[in-house]
Every structure is written in C-alpha cells, then in structure tokens.
C-alpha cells in the first residue's frame, strides 16, 4: 500500500531523514514545521507523523485539534518518553506513539501496521442516498423526492458532507474545515447563513438536526 504522509517536524535534518525513509519504502510525503500548517494541510495526506515539540504550539494541542476535524491515522514521533506524555497522546487519539530515536525499519513497520488497521484502501461511492434525498457527487446535483435542488456550491458541499455521515453528528469544526479549509477561523456566521439557505431549499423540517454545542446531523425525512 502506497501512502501519502504529512510529516510535522521542525528539525530539518530529522524531517529529511523521514522523507528519505518513507520514499525508499514507496511512500510520498510532504513536510511542515508548524502545528498551524498541519491543521491547514492535513487533507493532503492519508496519515500524519506528528512531532510534539513544535515552535508555534504544543504537539498535543495540535493532536487535539486534528482529532476534531479528521479521522486519519496519526502517529506521534517524539523525544518525550515520560509515561504521562505517552498516555495523553494515546488517549487524545494518536494511533501509535514512537519515542525518538527510532530505527527507520521499525518506523516503516509501524506505519504499515497502522495503515492496515485503518483500512486506508476503502473506496467510496460517488452517489449518496438518505431516504428520498439523492446526491451525485460527480455531477454535483441533488434531488429530494421528485424535486431537483438548486443549490449553491457551498450548500451542495454542506449537504454532501452531512449525507456522507448520515445518522452521525458532524461537528462545526469538521464543516468549517471541509468547506473553508480551516476549522479554527471565524466564519461561523457564514456557516449559519448557508445552513439556513439549505434548510429552506430542502423544505423538510427535522431533516437537518442541530445538536446543541456540537454540530449537525442529517436524518432521512
């Protein structure tokens, strides 16, 4: 399995060694040195290798924020070997915790093991259906019952995201990340406006449910 990795590491020498190692195993990688950049570019990768000692914010805080917006596997690579850091990392959602220095052969084996557990090769359909709601992701069209829905680009993206997780809550952070590319910018009001427009066009009360303080869930009408 070939993976696209995001390496979050501020030490250039270590980052270069990691890129060379994963490339030798047939994977590709992009590198960033700051936690803020990891939050912006995580969608470009299938797995994240995260250092904890970053210049702009603590790596555990980056991990916490990533887990609000992505389910992609995250492997911590850190010189912190104290039990408290390891436990916190795993409890906050890391898929593995490796202490530096680590042999590159061992690192590659752990990456492959995490990838197998995560079943990264799963495919998704280009068509979604939730009750009478039908969405064609390739043609970017949607309909409800006999009606075609004339949606704006943002309304279509919002509806598609909710439909892909039908029956489950999609957090506001996940929505902001998917639609605006940053889960932590102040565009919440824009989300509210698009959500109001989408609900009006669906004209199906109770279909999009507000889960107070968390996010939204779509249910079959």
PDB file of N, CA, C and O in Angstrom, residues 151-204:
ATOM      1  N   UNK A 151     -28.933  24.209  -5.631  1.00  0.00           N
ATOM      2  CA  UNK A 151     -28.067  24.580  -4.513  1.00  0.00           C
ATOM      3  C   UNK A 151     -26.870  25.393  -4.977  1.00  0.00           C
ATOM      4  O   UNK A 151     -26.353  25.192  -6.077  1.00  0.00           O
ATOM      5  N   UNK A 152     -26.420  26.294  -4.121  1.00  0.00           N
ATOM      6  CA  UNK A 152     -25.140  26.965  -4.360  1.00  0.00           C
ATOM      7  C   UNK A 152     -24.014  25.957  -4.111  1.00  0.00           C
ATOM      8  O   UNK A 152     -24.230  24.865  -3.561  1.00  0.00           O
ATOM      9  N   UNK A 153     -22.798  26.311  -4.503  1.00  0.00           N
ATOM     10  CA  UNK A 153     -21.661  25.406  -4.323  1.00  0.00           C
ATOM     11  C   UNK A 153     -21.454  25.059  -2.854  1.00  0.00           C
ATOM     12  O   UNK A 153     -21.252  23.888  -2.492  1.00  0.00           O
ATOM     13  N   UNK A 154     -21.529  26.073  -1.974  1.00  0.00           N
ATOM     14  CA  UNK A 154     -21.321  25.821  -0.546  1.00  0.00           C
ATOM     15  C   UNK A 154     -22.472  24.995   0.024  1.00  0.00           C
ATOM     16  O   UNK A 154     -22.253  24.113   0.867  1.00  0.00           O
ATOM     17  N   UNK A 155     -23.700  25.264  -0.412  1.00  0.00           N
ATOM     18  CA  UNK A 155     -24.847  24.479   0.076  1.00  0.00           C
ATOM     19  C   UNK A 155     -24.712  23.020  -0.352  1.00  0.00           C
ATOM     20  O   UNK A 155     -24.999  22.108   0.432  1.00  0.00           O
ATOM     21  N   UNK A 156     -24.260  22.789  -1.590  1.00  0.00           N
ATOM     22  CA  UNK A 156     -24.070  21.409  -2.060  1.00  0.00           C
ATOM     23  C   UNK A 156     -22.996  20.707  -1.235  1.00  0.00           C
ATOM     24  O   UNK A 156     -23.165  19.556  -0.826  1.00  0.00           O
ATOM     25  N   UNK A 157     -21.885  21.394  -1.000  1.00  0.00           N
ATOM     26  CA  UNK A 157     -20.802  20.788  -0.217  1.00  0.00           C
ATOM     27  C   UNK A 157     -21.257  20.478   1.209  1.00  0.00           C
ATOM     28  O   UNK A 157     -20.905  19.432   1.770  1.00  0.00           O
ATOM     29  N   UNK A 158     -22.036  21.363   1.787  1.00  0.00           N
ATOM     30  CA  UNK A 158     -22.545  21.151   3.140  1.00  0.00           C
ATOM     31  C   UNK A 158     -23.487  19.960   3.190  1.00  0.00           C
ATOM     32  O   UNK A 158     -23.365  19.090   4.060  1.00  0.00           O
ATOM     33  N   UNK A 159     -24.410  19.900   2.234  1.00  0.00           N
ATOM     34  CA  UNK A 159     -25.357  18.785   2.194  1.00  0.00           C
ATOM     35  C   UNK A 159     -24.630  17.462   1.970  1.00  0.00           C
ATOM     36  O   UNK A 159     -24.940  16.447   2.616  1.00  0.00           O
ATOM     37  N   UNK A 160     -23.648  17.459   1.079  1.00  0.00           N
ATOM     38  CA  UNK A 160     -22.894  16.228   0.793  1.00  0.00           C
ATOM     39  C   UNK A 160     -22.142  15.740   2.019  1.00  0.00           C
ATOM     40  O   UNK A 160     -22.113  14.535   2.313  1.00  0.00           O
ATOM     41  N   UNK A 161     -21.513  16.674   2.741  1.00  0.00           N
ATOM     42  CA  UNK A 161     -20.769  16.295   3.938  1.00  0.00           C
ATOM     43  C   UNK A 161     -21.688  15.667   4.978  1.00  0.00           C
ATOM     44  O   UNK A 161     -21.360  14.630   5.569  1.00  0.00           O
ATOM     45  N   UNK A 162     -22.844  16.276   5.200  1.00  0.00           N
ATOM     46  CA  UNK A 162     -23.790  15.727   6.168  1.00  0.00           C
ATOM     47  C   UNK A 162     -24.298  14.357   5.717  1.00  0.00           C
ATOM     48  O   UNK A 162     -24.433  13.434   6.523  1.00  0.00           O
ATOM     49  N   UNK A 163     -24.567  14.221   4.409  1.00  0.00           N
ATOM     50  CA  UNK A 163     -25.100  12.954   3.892  1.00  0.00           C
ATOM     51  C   UNK A 163     -24.075  11.831   3.973  1.00  0.00           C
ATOM     52  O   UNK A 163     -24.426  10.668   4.180  1.00  0.00           O
ATOM     53  N   UNK A 164     -22.799  12.170   3.814  1.00  0.00           N
ATOM     54  CA  UNK A 164     -21.754  11.147   3.920  1.00  0.00           C
ATOM     55  C   UNK A 164     -21.660  10.582   5.334  1.00  0.00           C
ATOM     56  O   UNK A 164     -21.124   9.495   5.530  1.00  0.00           O
ATOM     57  N   UNK A 165     -22.173  11.330   6.309  1.00  0.00           N
ATOM     58  CA  UNK A 165     -22.164  10.880   7.699  1.00  0.00           C
ATOM     59  C   UNK A 165     -23.591  10.771   8.226  1.00  0.00           C
ATOM     60  O   UNK A 165     -23.855  11.068   9.384  1.00  0.00           O
ATOM     61  N   UNK A 166     -24.513  10.374   7.361  1.00  0.00           N
ATOM     62  CA  UNK A 166     -25.930  10.327   7.728  1.00  0.00           C
ATOM     63  C   UNK A 166     -26.143   9.530   9.010  1.00  0.00           C
ATOM     64  O   UNK A 166     -25.594   8.437   9.173  1.00  0.00           O
ATOM     65  N   UNK A 167     -26.904  10.101   9.914  1.00  0.00           N
ATOM     66  CA  UNK A 167     -27.180   9.459  11.187  1.00  0.00           C
ATOM     67  C   UNK A 167     -26.166   9.769  12.265  1.00  0.00           C
ATOM     68  O   UNK A 167     -26.397   9.468  13.433  1.00  0.00           O
ATOM     69  N   UNK A 168     -25.039  10.380  11.888  1.00  0.00           N
ATOM     70  CA  UNK A 168     -23.996  10.736  12.849  1.00  0.00           C
ATOM     71  C   UNK A 168     -23.821  12.249  12.880  1.00  0.00           C
ATOM     72  O   UNK A 168     -24.128  12.943  11.911  1.00  0.00           O
ATOM     73  N   UNK A 169     -23.329  12.746  13.991  1.00  0.00           N
ATOM     74  CA  UNK A 169     -23.114  14.182  14.131  1.00  0.00           C
ATOM     75  C   UNK A 169     -21.839  14.590  13.403  1.00  0.00           C
ATOM     76  O   UNK A 169     -20.797  13.946  13.534  1.00  0.00           O
ATOM     77  N   UNK A 170     -21.935  15.662  12.619  1.00  0.00           N
ATOM     78  CA  UNK A 170     -20.770  16.296  12.015  1.00  0.00           C
ATOM     79  C   UNK A 170     -20.527  17.585  12.786  1.00  0.00           C
ATOM     80  O   UNK A 170     -21.415  18.432  12.892  1.00  0.00           O
ATOM     81  N   UNK A 171     -19.356  17.728  13.359  1.00  0.00           N
ATOM     82  CA  UNK A 171     -19.092  18.889  14.210  1.00  0.00           C
ATOM     83  C   UNK A 171     -18.935  20.153  13.369  1.00  0.00           C
ATOM     84  O   UNK A 171     -18.626  20.104  12.169  1.00  0.00           O
ATOM     85  N   UNK A 172     -19.127  21.305  14.026  1.00  0.00           N
ATOM     86  CA  UNK A 172     -18.923  22.579  13.335  1.00  0.00           C
ATOM     87  C   UNK A 172     -17.482  22.689  12.839  1.00  0.00           C
ATOM     88  O   UNK A 172     -17.222  23.217  11.754  1.00  0.00           O
ATOM     89  N   UNK A 173     -16.534  22.180  13.616  1.00  0.00           N
ATOM     90  CA  UNK A 173     -15.135  22.231  13.199  1.00  0.00           C
ATOM     91  C   UNK A 173     -14.909  21.420  11.921  1.00  0.00           C
ATOM     92  O   UNK A 173     -14.175  21.854  11.027  1.00  0.00           O
ATOM     93  N   UNK A 174     -15.530  20.259  11.828  1.00  0.00           N
ATOM     94  CA  UNK A 174     -15.391  19.444  10.619  1.00  0.00           C
ATOM     95  C   UNK A 174     -15.976  20.167   9.406  1.00  0.00           C
ATOM     96  O   UNK A 174     -15.415  20.122   8.309  1.00  0.00           O
ATOM     97  N   UNK A 175     -17.109  20.821   9.601  1.00  0.00           N
ATOM     98  CA  UNK A 175     -17.746  21.538   8.498  1.00  0.00           C
ATOM     99  C   UNK A 175     -16.893  22.717   8.049  1.00  0.00           C
ATOM    100  O   UNK A 175     -16.658  22.912   6.848  1.00  0.00           O
ATOM    101  N   UNK A 176     -16.411  23.506   9.007  1.00  0.00           N
ATOM    102  CA  UNK A 176     -15.583  24.653   8.666  1.00  0.00           C
ATOM    103  C   UNK A 176     -14.306  24.211   7.954  1.00  0.00           C
ATOM    104  O   UNK A 176     -13.845  24.855   7.011  1.00  0.00           O
ATOM    105  N   UNK A 177     -13.736  23.099   8.387  1.00  0.00           N
ATOM    106  CA  UNK A 177     -12.522  22.580   7.778  1.00  0.00           C
ATOM    107  C   UNK A 177     -12.784  22.137   6.343  1.00  0.00           C
ATOM    108  O   UNK A 177     -12.008  22.427   5.432  1.00  0.00           O
ATOM    109  N   UNK A 178     -13.896  21.432   6.127  1.00  0.00           N
ATOM    110  CA  UNK A 178     -14.199  20.889   4.802  1.00  0.00           C
ATOM    111  C   UNK A 178     -14.600  21.979   3.814  1.00  0.00           C
ATOM    112  O   UNK A 178     -14.222  21.941   2.642  1.00  0.00           O
ATOM    113  N   UNK A 179     -15.370  22.970   4.267  1.00  0.00           N
ATOM    114  CA  UNK A 179     -15.915  23.976   3.358  1.00  0.00           C
ATOM    115  C   UNK A 179     -15.033  25.202   3.199  1.00  0.00           C
ATOM    116  O   UNK A 179     -15.034  25.828   2.139  1.00  0.00           O
ATOM    117  N   UNK A 180     -14.295  25.558   4.254  1.00  0.00           N
ATOM    118  CA  UNK A 180     -13.473  26.769   4.194  1.00  0.00           C
ATOM    119  C   UNK A 180     -11.977  26.492   4.339  1.00  0.00           C
ATOM    120  O   UNK A 180     -11.171  27.393   4.244  1.00  0.00           O
ATOM    121  N   UNK A 181     -11.626  25.231   4.617  1.00  0.00           N
ATOM    122  CA  UNK A 181     -10.218  24.870   4.677  1.00  0.00           C
ATOM    123  C   UNK A 181      -9.524  25.165   5.979  1.00  0.00           C
ATOM    124  O   UNK A 181      -8.329  24.956   6.110  1.00  0.00           O
ATOM    125  N   UNK A 182     -10.268  25.644   6.987  1.00  0.00           N
ATOM    126  CA  UNK A 182      -9.665  25.946   8.285  1.00  0.00           C
ATOM    127  C   UNK A 182     -10.750  25.852   9.341  1.00  0.00           C
ATOM    128  O   UNK A 182     -11.714  26.612   9.322  1.00  0.00           O
ATOM    129  N   UNK A 183     -10.581  24.911  10.258  1.00  0.00           N
ATOM    130  CA  UNK A 183     -11.608  24.683  11.272  1.00  0.00           C
ATOM    131  C   UNK A 183     -11.609  25.744  12.353  1.00  0.00           C
ATOM    132  O   UNK A 183     -12.545  25.804  13.149  1.00  0.00           O
ATOM    133  N   UNK A 184     -10.606  26.597  12.378  1.00  0.00           N
ATOM    134  CA  UNK A 184     -10.451  27.482  13.528  1.00  0.00           C
ATOM    135  C   UNK A 184     -10.431  28.962  13.140  1.00  0.00           C
ATOM    136  O   UNK A 184      -9.954  29.796  13.880  1.00  0.00           O
ATOM    137  N   UNK A 185     -10.996  29.284  11.957  1.00  0.00           N
ATOM    138  CA  UNK A 185     -11.154  30.682  11.576  1.00  0.00           C
ATOM    139  C   UNK A 185     -12.572  31.126  11.912  1.00  0.00           C
ATOM    140  O   UNK A 185     -13.468  30.315  12.098  1.00  0.00           O
ATOM    141  N   UNK A 186     -12.757  32.422  11.981  1.00  0.00           N
ATOM    142  CA  UNK A 186     -14.046  32.956  12.444  1.00  0.00           C
ATOM    143  C   UNK A 186     -15.015  33.118  11.280  1.00  0.00           C
ATOM    144  O   UNK A 186     -15.282  34.230  10.812  1.00  0.00           O
ATOM    145  N   UNK A 187     -15.536  32.001  10.780  1.00  0.00           N
ATOM    146  CA  UNK A 187     -16.525  32.060   9.702  1.00  0.00           C
ATOM    147  C   UNK A 187     -17.809  31.355  10.116  1.00  0.00           C
ATOM    148  O   UNK A 187     -18.607  30.950   9.286  1.00  0.00           O
ATOM    149  N   UNK A 188     -18.007  31.210  11.412  1.00  0.00           N
ATOM    150  CA  UNK A 188     -19.191  30.506  11.892  1.00  0.00           C
ATOM    151  C   UNK A 188     -20.473  31.143  11.375  1.00  0.00           C
ATOM    152  O   UNK A 188     -21.448  30.461  11.076  1.00  0.00           O
ATOM    153  N   UNK A 189     -20.484  32.490  11.284  1.00  0.00           N
ATOM    154  CA  UNK A 189     -21.674  33.164  10.796  1.00  0.00           C
ATOM    155  C   UNK A 189     -21.972  32.784   9.345  1.00  0.00           C
ATOM    156  O   UNK A 189     -23.130  32.601   8.969  1.00  0.00           O
ATOM    157  N   UNK A 190     -20.919  32.637   8.535  1.00  0.00           N
ATOM    158  CA  UNK A 190     -21.117  32.203   7.157  1.00  0.00           C
ATOM    159  C   UNK A 190     -21.749  30.820   7.107  1.00  0.00           C
ATOM    160  O   UNK A 190     -22.635  30.559   6.286  1.00  0.00           O
ATOM    161  N   UNK A 191     -21.301  29.934   7.983  1.00  0.00           N
ATOM    162  CA  UNK A 191     -21.895  28.598   8.046  1.00  0.00           C
ATOM    163  C   UNK A 191     -23.378  28.699   8.366  1.00  0.00           C
ATOM    164  O   UNK A 191     -24.206  28.022   7.742  1.00  0.00           O
ATOM    165  N   UNK A 192     -23.743  29.528   9.321  1.00  0.00           N
ATOM    166  CA  UNK A 192     -25.148  29.667   9.693  1.00  0.00           C
ATOM    167  C   UNK A 192     -25.989  30.145   8.518  1.00  0.00           C
ATOM    168  O   UNK A 192     -27.118  29.683   8.310  1.00  0.00           O
ATOM    169  N   UNK A 193     -25.461  31.082   7.742  1.00  0.00           N
ATOM    170  CA  UNK A 193     -26.191  31.610   6.585  1.00  0.00           C
ATOM    171  C   UNK A 193     -26.427  30.512   5.545  1.00  0.00           C
ATOM    172  O   UNK A 193     -27.536  30.344   5.031  1.00  0.00           O
ATOM    173  N   UNK A 194     -25.383  29.752   5.229  1.00  0.00           N
ATOM    174  CA  UNK A 194     -25.528  28.680   4.243  1.00  0.00           C
ATOM    175  C   UNK A 194     -26.457  27.579   4.749  1.00  0.00           C
ATOM    176  O   UNK A 194     -27.225  26.998   3.966  1.00  0.00           O
ATOM    177  N   UNK A 195     -26.392  27.293   6.029  1.00  0.00           N
ATOM    178  CA  UNK A 195     -27.262  26.278   6.593  1.00  0.00           C
ATOM    179  C   UNK A 195     -28.727  26.702   6.514  1.00  0.00           C
ATOM    180  O   UNK A 195     -29.606  25.892   6.180  1.00  0.00           O
ATOM    181  N   UNK A 196     -28.989  27.969   6.792  1.00  0.00           N
ATOM    182  CA  UNK A 196     -30.359  28.477   6.695  1.00  0.00           C
ATOM    183  C   UNK A 196     -30.868  28.366   5.262  1.00  0.00           C
ATOM    184  O   UNK A 196     -32.012  27.940   5.023  1.00  0.00           O
ATOM    185  N   UNK A 197     -30.039  28.732   4.287  1.00  0.00           N
ATOM    186  CA  UNK A 197     -30.443  28.621   2.887  1.00  0.00           C
ATOM    187  C   UNK A 197     -30.691  27.184   2.472  1.00  0.00           C
ATOM    188  O   UNK A 197     -31.654  26.887   1.744  1.00  0.00           O
ATOM    189  N   UNK A 198     -29.841  26.266   2.936  1.00  0.00           N
ATOM    190  CA  UNK A 198     -30.006  24.849   2.598  1.00  0.00           C
ATOM    191  C   UNK A 198     -31.294  24.303   3.176  1.00  0.00           C
ATOM    192  O   UNK A 198     -32.051  23.590   2.492  1.00  0.00           O
ATOM    193  N   UNK A 199     -31.580  24.627   4.428  1.00  0.00           N
ATOM    194  CA  UNK A 199     -32.817  24.146   5.054  1.00  0.00           C
ATOM    195  C   UNK A 199     -34.049  24.660   4.317  1.00  0.00           C
ATOM    196  O   UNK A 199     -35.041  23.939   4.144  1.00  0.00           O
ATOM    197  N   UNK A 200     -34.003  25.913   3.866  1.00  0.00           N
ATOM    198  CA  UNK A 200     -35.135  26.484   3.151  1.00  0.00           C
ATOM    199  C   UNK A 200     -35.374  25.745   1.828  1.00  0.00           C
ATOM    200  O   UNK A 200     -36.521  25.481   1.452  1.00  0.00           O
ATOM    201  N   UNK A 201     -34.297  25.387   1.126  1.00  0.00           N
ATOM    202  CA  UNK A 201     -34.440  24.698  -0.151  1.00  0.00           C
ATOM    203  C   UNK A 201     -34.879  23.246   0.028  1.00  0.00           C
ATOM    204  O   UNK A 201     -35.617  22.701  -0.804  1.00  0.00           O
ATOM    205  N   UNK A 202     -34.427  22.598   1.088  1.00  0.00           N
ATOM    206  CA  UNK A 202     -34.887  21.237   1.376  1.00  0.00           C
ATOM    207  C   UNK A 202     -36.368  21.230   1.739  1.00  0.00           C
ATOM    208  O   UNK A 202     -37.100  20.309   1.377  1.00  0.00           O
ATOM    209  N   UNK A 203     -36.797  22.271   2.460  1.00  0.00           N
ATOM    210  CA  UNK A 203     -38.197  22.401   2.886  1.00  0.00           C
ATOM    211  C   UNK A 203     -38.687  21.099   3.527  1.00  0.00           C
ATOM    212  O   UNK A 203     -39.752  20.583   3.210  1.00  0.00           O
ATOM    213  N   UNK A 204     -37.853  20.564   4.419  1.00  0.00           N
ATOM    214  CA  UNK A 204     -38.162  19.304   5.093  1.00  0.00           C
ATOM    215  C   UNK A 204     -37.783  19.437   6.563  1.00  0.00           C
ATOM    216  O   UNK A 204     -36.691  19.033   6.971  1.00  0.00           O
TER     217      UNK A 204
END
